[in-house]
Amino acid sequence: MDEPRLDDQAPRLLTLRATVLLERQHQPNRWEDWRFVLAGVEPDDGHLGVPAPGAARPQPRVLRDDGRTALWAFPGLEVSLHPDEGEGYHLNLTSGAPVWFVMWRTDEDEPSQAWPERVTLSYHEAGRLLDAQERVDNWPLPPDWVDMLAGYTEAHYRPEPKKRQRPASFRAPGERGPR
């Protein structure tokens, strides 16, 4: 039987844009001056701004600020899909609840400021970021993006065939491991 071929029409590298919403809480308890909470991720349709000429992404926008709680929108974050991250996308899709993974940072000199640094859909990439001691939160992926990710993953990901391990009793004595 022939190996399934990748669809020649499917793009190998796909770059999309997302908007991340971060909520900033002022003195949520007596031990913290500031707390940041991921408040949402959505596909970026450009309604919250476009990058200025020469800028990598649009400026963040304050959507609301009552003095205690502020909601900031960070539009224009790139979400790149790479064929070699296929297993990570597959794991995200088969987890039962596909999500966006958002890596974000706070400013060490000004703890009232935070921003999202990266958005990914790869379970493996999120794991690498967590291993590097980064802050990573997740947000549910909307159904149309689940469908898009499933199509991309189907076009570019081929699981490694599982190799059957022969029981040690069927191996030659020199091929057996230590006792």
GROMACS .gro file of N, CA and C in nm:
model
  537
    1MET      N    1   0.085  -0.117   0.000
    1MET     CA    2   0.000   0.000   0.000
    1MET      C    3   0.090   0.124   0.000
    2ASP      N    4   0.055   0.225  -0.080
    2ASP     CA    5   0.134   0.348  -0.089
    2ASP      C    6   0.115   0.432   0.035
    3GLU      N    7   0.223   0.503   0.072
    3GLU     CA    8   0.221   0.599   0.184
    3GLU      C    9   0.133   0.717   0.143
    4PRO      N   10   0.045   0.768   0.231
    4PRO     CA   11  -0.035   0.885   0.194
    4PRO      C   12   0.056   1.003   0.163
    5ARG      N   13   0.025   1.079   0.059
    5ARG     CA   14   0.106   1.192   0.020
    5ARG      C   15   0.048   1.320   0.075
    6LEU      N   16   0.137   1.416   0.104
    6LEU     CA   17   0.091   1.547   0.148
    6LEU      C   18   0.022   1.616   0.033
    7ASP      N   19  -0.081   1.688   0.063
    7ASP     CA   20  -0.152   1.767  -0.037
    7ASP      C   21  -0.060   1.877  -0.087
    8ASP      N   22  -0.035   1.879  -0.218
    8ASP     CA   23   0.055   1.980  -0.275
    8ASP      C   24   0.000   2.121  -0.260
    9GLN      N   25  -0.132   2.136  -0.239
    9GLN     CA   26  -0.193   2.267  -0.226
    9GLN      C   27  -0.183   2.323  -0.084
   10ALA      N   28  -0.157   2.238   0.014
   10ALA     CA   29  -0.152   2.282   0.153
   10ALA      C   30  -0.022   2.359   0.178
   11PRO      N   31  -0.031   2.478   0.239
   11PRO     CA   32   0.092   2.553   0.266
   11PRO      C   33   0.177   2.483   0.372
   12ARG      N   34   0.307   2.482   0.352
   12ARG     CA   35   0.397   2.418   0.447
   12ARG      C   36   0.408   2.500   0.575
   13LEU      N   37   0.424   2.631   0.563
   13LEU     CA   38   0.432   2.720   0.678
   13LEU      C   39   0.311   2.811   0.671
   14LEU      N   40   0.238   2.818   0.779
   14LEU     CA   41   0.117   2.899   0.782
   14LEU      C   42   0.129   2.996   0.899
   15THR      N   43   0.114   3.126   0.870
   15THR     CA   44   0.122   3.227   0.974
   15THR      C   45  -0.011   3.300   0.983
   16LEU      N   46  -0.066   3.300   1.104
   16LEU     CA   47  -0.193   3.366   1.132
   16LEU      C   48  -0.170   3.467   1.243
   17ARG      N   49  -0.270   3.545   1.276
   17ARG     CA   50  -0.256   3.645   1.383
   17ARG      C   51  -0.365   3.626   1.488
   18ALA      N   52  -0.325   3.656   1.613
   18ALA     CA   53  -0.419   3.645   1.725
   18ALA      C   54  -0.410   3.770   1.811
   19THR      N   55  -0.517   3.796   1.885
   19THR     CA   56  -0.521   3.903   1.985
   19THR      C   57  -0.531   3.836   2.122
   20VAL      N   58  -0.443   3.879   2.213
   20VAL     CA   59  -0.443   3.826   2.350
   20VAL      C   60  -0.498   3.933   2.442
   21LEU      N   61  -0.587   3.893   2.531
   21LEU     CA   62  -0.644   3.982   2.632
   21LEU      C   63  -0.585   3.946   2.768
   22LEU      N   64  -0.522   4.044   2.831
   22LEU     CA   65  -0.467   4.026   2.966
   22LEU      C   66  -0.540   4.118   3.062
   23GLU      N   67  -0.582   4.062   3.174
   23GLU     CA   68  -0.645   4.143   3.278
   23GLU      C   69  -0.543   4.171   3.388
   24ARG      N   70  -0.535   4.298   3.427
   24ARG     CA   71  -0.444   4.339   3.535
   24ARG      C   72  -0.528   4.378   3.656
   25GLN      N   73  -0.499   4.315   3.769
   25GLN     CA   74  -0.571   4.344   3.894
   25GLN      C   75  -0.475   4.413   3.989
   26HIS      N   76  -0.520   4.526   4.045
   26HIS     CA   77  -0.439   4.602   4.141
   26HIS      C   78  -0.472   4.557   4.283
   27GLN      N   79  -0.372   4.515   4.356
   27GLN     CA   80  -0.383   4.465   4.493
   27GLN      C   81  -0.500   4.367   4.511
   28PRO      N   82  -0.492   4.252   4.442
   28PRO     CA   83  -0.599   4.153   4.456
   28PRO      C   84  -0.606   4.092   4.596
   29ASN      N   85  -0.496   4.101   4.671
   29ASN     CA   86  -0.493   4.057   4.811
   29ASN      C   87  -0.379   4.131   4.880
   30ARG      N   88  -0.361   4.110   5.007
   30ARG     CA   89  -0.260   4.188   5.079
   30ARG      C   90  -0.117   4.144   5.051
   31TRP      N   91  -0.097   4.034   4.981
   31TRP     CA   92   0.037   3.985   4.951
   31TRP      C   93   0.084   4.023   4.811
   32GLU      N   94  -0.006   4.067   4.726
   32GLU     CA   95   0.029   4.100   4.587
   32GLU      C   96  -0.010   4.245   4.557
   33ASP      N   97   0.082   4.316   4.490
   33ASP     CA   98   0.046   4.448   4.440
   33ASP      C   99  -0.027   4.438   4.307
   34TRP      N  100   0.017   4.344   4.223
   34TRP     CA  101  -0.040   4.327   4.089
   34TRP      C  102  -0.057   4.179   4.059
   35ARG      N  103  -0.162   4.147   3.988
   35ARG     CA  104  -0.183   4.011   3.938
   35ARG      C  105  -0.230   4.023   3.793
   36PHE      N  106  -0.180   3.934   3.709
   36PHE     CA  107  -0.221   3.930   3.569
   36PHE      C  108  -0.286   3.797   3.540
   37VAL      N  109  -0.395   3.802   3.464
   37VAL     CA  110  -0.471   3.683   3.431
   37VAL      C  111  -0.499   3.685   3.281
   38LEU      N  112  -0.475   3.572   3.215
   38LEU     CA  113  -0.512   3.561   3.074
   38LEU      C  114  -0.664   3.566   3.067
   39ALA      N  115  -0.717   3.665   2.994
   39ALA     CA  116  -0.862   3.685   2.989
   39ALA      C  117  -0.923   3.645   2.855
   40GLY      N  118  -0.841   3.602   2.761
   40GLY     CA  119  -0.895   3.558   2.633
   40GLY      C  120  -0.791   3.561   2.524
   41VAL      N  121  -0.818   3.483   2.420
   41VAL     CA  122  -0.740   3.483   2.297
   41VAL      C  123  -0.841   3.468   2.185
   42GLU      N  124  -0.823   3.547   2.082
   42GLU     CA  125  -0.916   3.540   1.969
   42GLU      C  126  -0.840   3.565   1.840
   43PRO      N  127  -0.894   3.516   1.729
   43PRO     CA  128  -0.831   3.546   1.600
   43PRO      C  129  -0.828   3.698   1.580
   44ASP      N  130  -0.719   3.749   1.526
   44ASP     CA  131  -0.704   3.893   1.504
   44ASP      C  132  -0.759   3.929   1.368
   45ASP      N  133  -0.868   4.006   1.368
   45ASP     CA  134  -0.926   4.050   1.242
   45ASP      C  135  -0.890   4.194   1.209
   46GLY      N  136  -0.802   4.254   1.288
   46GLY     CA  137  -0.756   4.389   1.262
   46GLY      C  138  -0.838   4.500   1.325
   47HIS      N  139  -0.949   4.469   1.392
   47HIS     CA  140  -1.035   4.574   1.447
   47HIS      C  141  -0.973   4.646   1.567
   48LEU      N  142  -0.868   4.587   1.627
   48LEU     CA  143  -0.803   4.652   1.741
   48LEU      C  144  -0.673   4.724   1.703
   49GLY      N  145  -0.646   4.730   1.575
   49GLY     CA  146  -0.528   4.802   1.529
   49GLY      C  147  -0.442   4.719   1.438
   50VAL      N  148  -0.360   4.789   1.362
   50VAL     CA  149  -0.263   4.726   1.272
   50VAL      C  150  -0.127   4.785   1.306
   51PRO      N  151  -0.019   4.713   1.277
   51PRO     CA  152   0.113   4.764   1.312
   51PRO      C  153   0.145   4.894   1.239
   52ALA      N  154   0.213   4.985   1.310
   52ALA     CA  155   0.263   5.106   1.246
   52ALA      C  156   0.376   5.066   1.151
   53PRO      N  157   0.403   5.144   1.048
   53PRO     CA  158   0.513   5.109   0.957
   53PRO      C  159   0.642   5.086   1.034
   54GLY      N  160   0.704   4.970   1.013
   54GLY     CA  161   0.828   4.934   1.080
   54GLY      C  162   0.810   4.865   1.213
   55ALA      N  163   0.688   4.863   1.267
   55ALA     CA  164   0.662   4.797   1.396
   55ALA      C  165   0.628   4.650   1.373
   56ALA      N  166   0.666   4.567   1.468
   56ALA     CA  167   0.640   4.423   1.457
   56ALA      C  168   0.493   4.390   1.480
   57ARG      N  169   0.429   4.466   1.570
   57ARG     CA  170   0.288   4.441   1.600
   57ARG      C  171   0.222   4.569   1.645
   58PRO      N  172   0.088   4.575   1.644
   58PRO     CA  173   0.018   4.696   1.690
   58PRO      C  174   0.044   4.722   1.838
   59GLN      N  175   0.024   4.845   1.877
   59GLN     CA  176   0.037   4.883   2.017
   59GLN      C  177  -0.078   4.822   2.097
   60PRO      N  178  -0.053   4.784   2.223
   60PRO     CA  179  -0.162   4.732   2.306
   60PRO      C  180  -0.265   4.841   2.332
   61ARG      N  181  -0.389   4.798   2.354
   61ARG     CA  182  -0.498   4.892   2.380
   61ARG      C  183  -0.563   4.862   2.512
   62VAL      N  184  -0.594   4.966   2.586
   62VAL     CA  185  -0.669   4.951   2.711
   62VAL      C  186  -0.816   4.946   2.672
   63LEU      N  187  -0.883   4.836   2.704
   63LEU     CA  188  -1.025   4.823   2.673
   63LEU      C  189  -1.111   4.873   2.788
   64ARG      N  190  -1.059   4.858   2.911
   64ARG     CA  191  -1.129   4.913   3.027
   64ARG      C  192  -1.029   4.925   3.141
   65ASP      N  193  -1.050   5.024   3.225
   65ASP     CA  194  -0.965   5.045   3.342
   65ASP      C  195  -1.044   5.124   3.445
   66ASP      N  196  -1.080   5.059   3.556
   66ASP     CA  197  -1.157   5.126   3.661
   66ASP      C  198  -1.070   5.159   3.782
   67GLY      N  199  -0.939   5.148   3.768
   67GLY     CA  200  -0.848   5.176   3.878
   67GLY      C  201  -0.804   5.051   3.953
   68ARG      N  202  -0.892   4.953   3.964
   68ARG     CA  203  -0.856   4.826   4.029
   68ARG      C  204  -0.831   4.716   3.927
   69THR      N  205  -0.910   4.715   3.821
   69THR     CA  206  -0.898   4.612   3.718
   69THR      C  207  -0.889   4.678   3.582
   70ALA      N  208  -0.793   4.634   3.503
   70ALA     CA  209  -0.777   4.685   3.367
   70ALA      C  210  -0.774   4.566   3.271
   71LEU      N  211  -0.830   4.584   3.153
   71LEU     CA  212  -0.827   4.482   3.050
   71LEU      C  213  -0.751   4.539   2.931
   72TRP      N  214  -0.641   4.472   2.896
   72TRP     CA  215  -0.556   4.515   2.787
   72TRP      C  216  -0.570   4.416   2.671
   73ALA      N  217  -0.573   4.468   2.548
   73ALA     CA  218  -0.573   4.386   2.427
   73ALA      C  219  -0.438   4.402   2.359
   74PHE      N  220  -0.379   4.291   2.321
   74PHE     CA  221  -0.252   4.288   2.250
   74PHE      C  222  -0.277   4.223   2.113
   75PRO      N  223  -0.311   4.303   2.012
   75PRO     CA  224  -0.338   4.246   1.880
   75PRO      C  225  -0.210   4.218   1.803
   76GLY      N  226  -0.224   4.142   1.695
   76GLY     CA  227  -0.116   4.124   1.599
   76GLY      C  228  -0.010   4.023   1.636
   77LEU      N  229  -0.036   3.936   1.733
   77LEU     CA  230   0.064   3.834   1.767
   77LEU      C  231   0.059   3.722   1.663
   78GLU      N  232   0.175   3.688   1.610
   78GLU     CA  233   0.182   3.583   1.508
   78GLU      C  234   0.167   3.445   1.570
   79VAL      N  235   0.091   3.362   1.500
   79VAL     CA  236   0.076   3.221   1.535
   79VAL      C  237   0.123   3.146   1.411
   80SER      N  238   0.244   3.090   1.417
   80SER     CA  239   0.301   3.021   1.302
   80SER      C  240   0.286   2.871   1.318
   81LEU      N  241   0.240   2.807   1.212
   81LEU     CA  242   0.228   2.661   1.210
   81LEU      C  243   0.340   2.606   1.124
   82HIS      N  244   0.418   2.514   1.181
   82HIS     CA  245   0.532   2.454   1.113
   82HIS      C  246   0.508   2.304   1.097
   83PRO      N  247   0.538   2.248   0.982
   83PRO     CA  248   0.517   2.104   0.962
   83PRO      C  249   0.588   2.016   1.064
   84ASP      N  250   0.705   2.058   1.112
   84ASP     CA  251   0.778   1.973   1.206
   84ASP      C  252   0.721   1.978   1.348
   85GLU      N  253   0.619   2.058   1.373
   85GLU     CA  254   0.550   2.061   1.503
   85GLU      C  255   0.421   1.979   1.498
   86GLY      N  256   0.405   1.898   1.395
   86GLY     CA  257   0.281   1.823   1.375
   86GLY      C  258   0.238   1.739   1.494
   87GLU      N  259   0.333   1.673   1.558
   87GLU     CA  260   0.296   1.590   1.673
   87GLU      C  261   0.242   1.676   1.787
   88GLY      N  262   0.300   1.795   1.806
   88GLY     CA  263   0.251   1.887   1.909
   88GLY      C  264   0.109   1.934   1.880
   89TYR      N  265   0.078   1.961   1.752
   89TYR     CA  266  -0.058   2.001   1.714
   89TYR      C  267  -0.154   1.884   1.734
   90HIS      N  268  -0.107   1.765   1.697
   90HIS     CA  269  -0.190   1.644   1.713
   90HIS      C  270  -0.223   1.622   1.861
   91LEU      N  271  -0.124   1.639   1.948
   91LEU     CA  272  -0.149   1.621   2.092
   91LEU      C  273  -0.247   1.726   2.144
   92ASN      N  274  -0.236   1.849   2.096
   92ASN     CA  275  -0.330   1.954   2.136
   92ASN      C  276  -0.472   1.916   2.093
   93LEU      N  277  -0.485   1.872   1.968
   93LEU     CA  278  -0.618   1.838   1.914
   93LEU      C  279  -0.680   1.717   1.986
   94THR      N  280  -0.598   1.621   2.025
   94THR     CA  281  -0.652   1.498   2.085
   94THR      C  282  -0.656   1.504   2.237
   95SER      N  283  -0.626   1.619   2.296
   95SER     CA  284  -0.627   1.632   2.441
   95SER      C  285  -0.768   1.636   2.499
   96GLY      N  286  -0.867   1.654   2.414
   96GLY     CA  287  -1.004   1.663   2.462
   96GLY      C  288  -1.054   1.806   2.465
   97ALA      N  289  -0.963   1.901   2.478
   97ALA     CA  290  -1.000   2.043   2.483
   97ALA      C  291  -0.886   2.124   2.420
   98PRO      N  292  -0.884   2.136   2.287
   98PRO     CA  293  -0.776   2.210   2.221
   98PRO      C  294  -0.770   2.356   2.269
   99VAL      N  295  -0.647   2.406   2.283
   99VAL     CA  296  -0.627   2.540   2.340
   99VAL      C  297  -0.520   2.618   2.264
  100TRP      N  298  -0.522   2.751   2.286
  100TRP     CA  299  -0.411   2.838   2.252
  100TRP      C  300  -0.316   2.829   2.372
  101PHE      N  301  -0.188   2.832   2.349
  101PHE     CA  302  -0.090   2.843   2.456
  101PHE      C  303  -0.027   2.981   2.445
  102VAL      N  304  -0.030   3.058   2.554
  102VAL     CA  305   0.021   3.195   2.553
  102VAL      C  306   0.135   3.206   2.654
  103MET      N  307   0.253   3.242   2.604
  103MET     CA  308   0.367   3.271   2.691
  103MET      C  309   0.369   3.421   2.712
  104TRP      N  310   0.371   3.464   2.839
  104TRP     CA  311   0.369   3.607   2.870
  104TRP      C  312   0.470   3.639   2.979
  105ARG      N  313   0.508   3.766   2.986
  105ARG     CA  314   0.609   3.811   3.081
  105ARG      C  315   0.564   3.939   3.151
  106THR      N  316   0.620   3.960   3.270
  106THR     CA  317   0.601   4.087   3.342
  106THR      C  318   0.733   4.163   3.337
  107ASP      N  319   0.723   4.293   3.348
  107ASP     CA  320   0.840   4.379   3.348
  107ASP      C  321   0.902   4.377   3.488
  108GLU      N  322   1.029   4.338   3.497
  108GLU     CA  323   1.095   4.328   3.628
  108GLU      C  324   1.110   4.465   3.694
  109ASP      N  325   1.130   4.570   3.614
  109ASP     CA  326   1.147   4.704   3.669
  109ASP      C  327   1.014   4.772   3.699
  110GLU      N  328   0.911   4.735   3.628
  110GLU     CA  329   0.778   4.796   3.646
  110GLU      C  330   0.676   4.682   3.656
  111PRO      N  331   0.654   4.625   3.776
  111PRO     CA  332   0.568   4.507   3.791
  111PRO      C  333   0.421   4.529   3.758
  112SER      N  334   0.381   4.651   3.729
  112SER     CA  335   0.242   4.675   3.689
  112SER      C  336   0.223   4.654   3.538
  113GLN      N  337   0.330   4.613   3.469
  113GLN     CA  338   0.324   4.594   3.325
  113GLN      C  339   0.353   4.449   3.289
  114ALA      N  340   0.275   4.396   3.197
  114ALA     CA  341   0.295   4.260   3.146
  114ALA      C  342   0.254   4.259   2.999
  115TRP      N  343   0.302   4.161   2.925
  115TRP     CA  344   0.268   4.150   2.784
  115TRP      C  345   0.283   4.006   2.738
  116PRO      N  346   0.205   3.965   2.639
  116PRO     CA  347   0.223   3.832   2.580
  116PRO      C  348   0.343   3.836   2.486
  117GLU      N  349   0.420   3.733   2.491
  117GLU     CA  350   0.541   3.725   2.410
  117GLU      C  351   0.522   3.633   2.290
  118ARG      N  352   0.446   3.523   2.309
  118ARG     CA  353   0.431   3.423   2.204
  118ARG      C  354   0.299   3.350   2.220
  119VAL      N  355   0.240   3.314   2.106
  119VAL     CA  356   0.118   3.233   2.104
  119VAL      C  357   0.148   3.113   2.015
  120THR      N  358   0.115   2.994   2.062
  120THR     CA  359   0.138   2.874   1.984
  120THR      C  360   0.020   2.778   2.000
  121LEU      N  361   0.011   2.685   1.908
  121LEU     CA  362  -0.090   2.580   1.915
  121LEU      C  363  -0.026   2.444   1.938
  122SER      N  364   0.106   2.442   1.954
  122SER     CA  365   0.180   2.317   1.971
  122SER      C  366   0.197   2.282   2.118
  123TYR      N  367   0.153   2.166   2.153
  123TYR     CA  368   0.169   2.113   2.289
  123TYR      C  369   0.317   2.102   2.323
  124HIS      N  370   0.398   2.057   2.227
  124HIS     CA  371   0.542   2.043   2.251
  124HIS      C  372   0.610   2.177   2.272
  125GLU      N  373   0.576   2.277   2.190
  125GLU     CA  374   0.638   2.409   2.206
  125GLU      C  375   0.602   2.468   2.342
  126ALA      N  376   0.477   2.453   2.384
  126ALA     CA  377   0.436   2.502   2.516
  126ALA      C  378   0.516   2.430   2.625
  127GLY      N  379   0.538   2.301   2.609
  127GLY     CA  380   0.617   2.226   2.706
  127GLY      C  381   0.761   2.275   2.712
  128ARG      N  382   0.819   2.306   2.596
  128ARG     CA  383   0.956   2.359   2.595
  128ARG      C  384   0.963   2.494   2.667
  129LEU      N  385   0.863   2.577   2.647
  129LEU     CA  386   0.859   2.707   2.715
  129LEU      C  387   0.847   2.689   2.866
  130LEU      N  388   0.762   2.596   2.909
  130LEU     CA  389   0.749   2.569   3.052
  130LEU      C  390   0.880   2.514   3.109
  131ASP      N  391   0.947   2.427   3.034
  131ASP     CA  392   1.076   2.375   3.078
  131ASP      C  393   1.179   2.486   3.096
  132ALA      N  394   1.165   2.594   3.019
  132ALA     CA  395   1.256   2.708   3.027
  132ALA      C  396   1.211   2.808   3.135
  133GLN      N  397   1.117   2.765   3.219
  133GLN     CA  398   1.068   2.846   3.331
  133GLN      C  399   0.990   2.971   3.286
  134GLU      N  400   0.928   2.966   3.169
  134GLU     CA  401   0.844   3.077   3.122
  134GLU      C  402   0.702   3.058   3.176
  135ARG      N  403   0.627   3.167   3.181
  135ARG     CA  404   0.485   3.161   3.218
  135ARG      C  405   0.406   3.125   3.093
  136VAL      N  406   0.329   3.019   3.101
  136VAL     CA  407   0.245   2.978   2.989
  136VAL      C  408   0.107   2.948   3.043
  137ASP      N  409   0.006   3.015   2.987
  137ASP     CA  410  -0.133   2.988   3.020
  137ASP      C  411  -0.202   2.943   2.893
  138ASN      N  412  -0.321   2.887   2.909
  138ASN     CA  413  -0.395   2.844   2.789
  138ASN      C  414  -0.536   2.898   2.791
  139TRP      N  415  -0.596   2.899   2.672
  139TRP     CA  416  -0.732   2.947   2.653
  139TRP      C  417  -0.798   2.860   2.548
  140PRO      N  418  -0.926   2.825   2.564
  140PRO     CA  419  -0.992   2.736   2.468
  140PRO      C  420  -0.984   2.789   2.324
  141LEU      N  421  -0.958   2.698   2.233
  141LEU     CA  422  -0.948   2.730   2.091
  141LEU      C  423  -1.088   2.728   2.029
  142PRO      N  424  -1.125   2.833   1.954
  142PRO     CA  425  -1.260   2.834   1.894
  142PRO      C  426  -1.275   2.722   1.789
  143PRO      N  427  -1.397   2.674   1.769
  143PRO     CA  428  -1.421   2.561   1.679
  143PRO      C  429  -1.365   2.579   1.537
  144ASP      N  430  -1.376   2.701   1.481
  144ASP     CA  431  -1.324   2.718   1.344
  144ASP      C  432  -1.172   2.705   1.340
  145TRP      N  433  -1.103   2.743   1.447
  145TRP     CA  434  -0.958   2.725   1.452
  145TRP      C  435  -0.923   2.580   1.480
  146VAL      N  436  -1.008   2.510   1.554
  146VAL     CA  437  -0.986   2.366   1.574
  146VAL      C  438  -0.991   2.297   1.438
  147ASP      N  439  -1.091   2.332   1.357
  147ASP     CA  440  -1.103   2.272   1.223
  147ASP      C  441  -0.983   2.305   1.136
  148MET      N  442  -0.937   2.432   1.140
  148MET     CA  443  -0.822   2.473   1.060
  148MET      C  444  -0.697   2.396   1.105
  149LEU      N  445  -0.677   2.386   1.238
  149LEU     CA  446  -0.560   2.315   1.290
  149LEU      C  447  -0.566   2.167   1.255
  150ALA      N  448  -0.685   2.110   1.261
  150ALA     CA  449  -0.701   1.969   1.225
  150ALA      C  450  -0.667   1.946   1.077
  151GLY      N  451  -0.710   2.037   0.990
  151GLY     CA  452  -0.677   2.025   0.848
  151GLY      C  453  -0.527   2.037   0.824
  152TYR      N  454  -0.464   2.133   0.888
  152TYR     CA  455  -0.319   2.151   0.873
  152TYR      C  456  -0.245   2.028   0.925
  153THR      N  457  -0.285   1.979   1.041
  153THR     CA  458  -0.219   1.863   1.101
  153THR      C  459  -0.237   1.740   1.013
  154GLU      N  460  -0.356   1.722   0.959
  154GLU     CA  461  -0.381   1.608   0.872
  154GLU      C  462  -0.294   1.614   0.746
  155ALA      N  463  -0.275   1.734   0.694
  155ALA     CA  464  -0.195   1.750   0.572
  155ALA      C  465  -0.045   1.730   0.596
  156HIS      N  466   0.004   1.759   0.717
  156HIS     CA  467   0.149   1.761   0.739
  156HIS      C  468   0.203   1.663   0.842
  157TYR      N  469   0.118   1.598   0.917
  157TYR     CA  470   0.169   1.511   1.024
  157TYR      C  471   0.144   1.365   0.992
  158ARG      N  472   0.251   1.288   0.999
  158ARG     CA  473   0.242   1.143   0.983
  158ARG      C  474   0.306   1.080   1.106
  159PRO      N  475   0.228   1.013   1.189
  159PRO     CA  476   0.286   0.952   1.310
  159PRO      C  477   0.392   0.848   1.273
  160GLU      N  478   0.491   0.837   1.359
  160GLU     CA  479   0.594   0.735   1.340
  160GLU      C  480   0.529   0.598   1.358
  161PRO      N  481   0.557   0.506   1.267
  161PRO     CA  482   0.499   0.373   1.287
  161PRO      C  483   0.558   0.309   1.413
  162LYS      N  484   0.472   0.244   1.487
  162LYS     CA  485   0.518   0.179   1.610
  162LYS      C  486   0.591   0.051   1.573
  163LYS      N  487   0.704   0.030   1.638
  163LYS     CA  488   0.782  -0.091   1.613
  163LYS      C  489   0.754  -0.189   1.725
  164ARG      N  490   0.723  -0.309   1.687
  164ARG     CA  491   0.693  -0.412   1.786
  164ARG      C  492   0.823  -0.457   1.852
  165GLN      N  493   0.822  -0.461   1.982
  165GLN     CA  494   0.937  -0.509   2.057
  165GLN      C  495   0.922  -0.659   2.077
  166ARG      N  496   1.023  -0.732   2.036
  166ARG     CA  497   1.019  -0.876   2.057
  166ARG      C  498   1.048  -0.905   2.203
  167PRO      N  499   0.976  -0.997   2.264
  167PRO     CA  500   1.007  -1.036   2.401
  167PRO      C  501   1.150  -1.086   2.411
  168ALA      N  502   1.214  -1.061   2.525
  168ALA     CA  503   1.354  -1.099   2.544
  168ALA      C  504   1.376  -1.249   2.525
  169SER      N  505   1.277  -1.329   2.555
  169SER     CA  506   1.293  -1.474   2.543
  169SER      C  507   1.308  -1.518   2.398
  170PHE      N  508   1.268  -1.432   2.301
  170PHE     CA  509   1.279  -1.468   2.160
  170PHE      C  510   1.408  -1.412   2.097
  171ARG      N  511   1.485  -1.339   2.173
  171ARG     CA  512   1.610  -1.283   2.122
  171ARG      C  513   1.725  -1.378   2.149
  172ALA      N  514   1.826  -1.365   2.065
  172ALA     CA  515   1.947  -1.445   2.087
  172ALA      C  516   2.010  -1.401   2.219
  173PRO      N  517   2.077  -1.489   2.289
  173PRO     CA  518   2.135  -1.452   2.420
  173PRO      C  519   2.223  -1.329   2.414
  174GLY      N  520   2.296  -1.305   2.308
  174GLY     CA  521   2.383  -1.188   2.297
  174GLY      C  522   2.306  -1.057   2.278
  175GLU      N  523   2.178  -1.065   2.235
  175GLU     CA  524   2.097  -0.947   2.211
  175GLU      C  525   2.014  -0.906   2.333
  176ARG      N  526   2.012  -0.991   2.433
  176ARG     CA  527   1.933  -0.964   2.553
  176ARG      C  528   2.003  -0.861   2.640
  177GLY      N  529   1.924  -0.784   2.711
  177GLY     CA  530   1.979  -0.683   2.802
  177GLY      C  531   2.033  -0.744   2.929
  178PRO      N  532   2.087  -0.662   3.019
  178PRO     CA  533   2.141  -0.713   3.145
  178PRO      C  534   2.030  -0.774   3.231
  179ARG      N  535   2.072  -0.867   3.313
  179ARG     CA  536   1.972  -0.935   3.397
  179ARG      C  537   1.954  -0.864   3.525
   0.00000   0.00000   0.00000
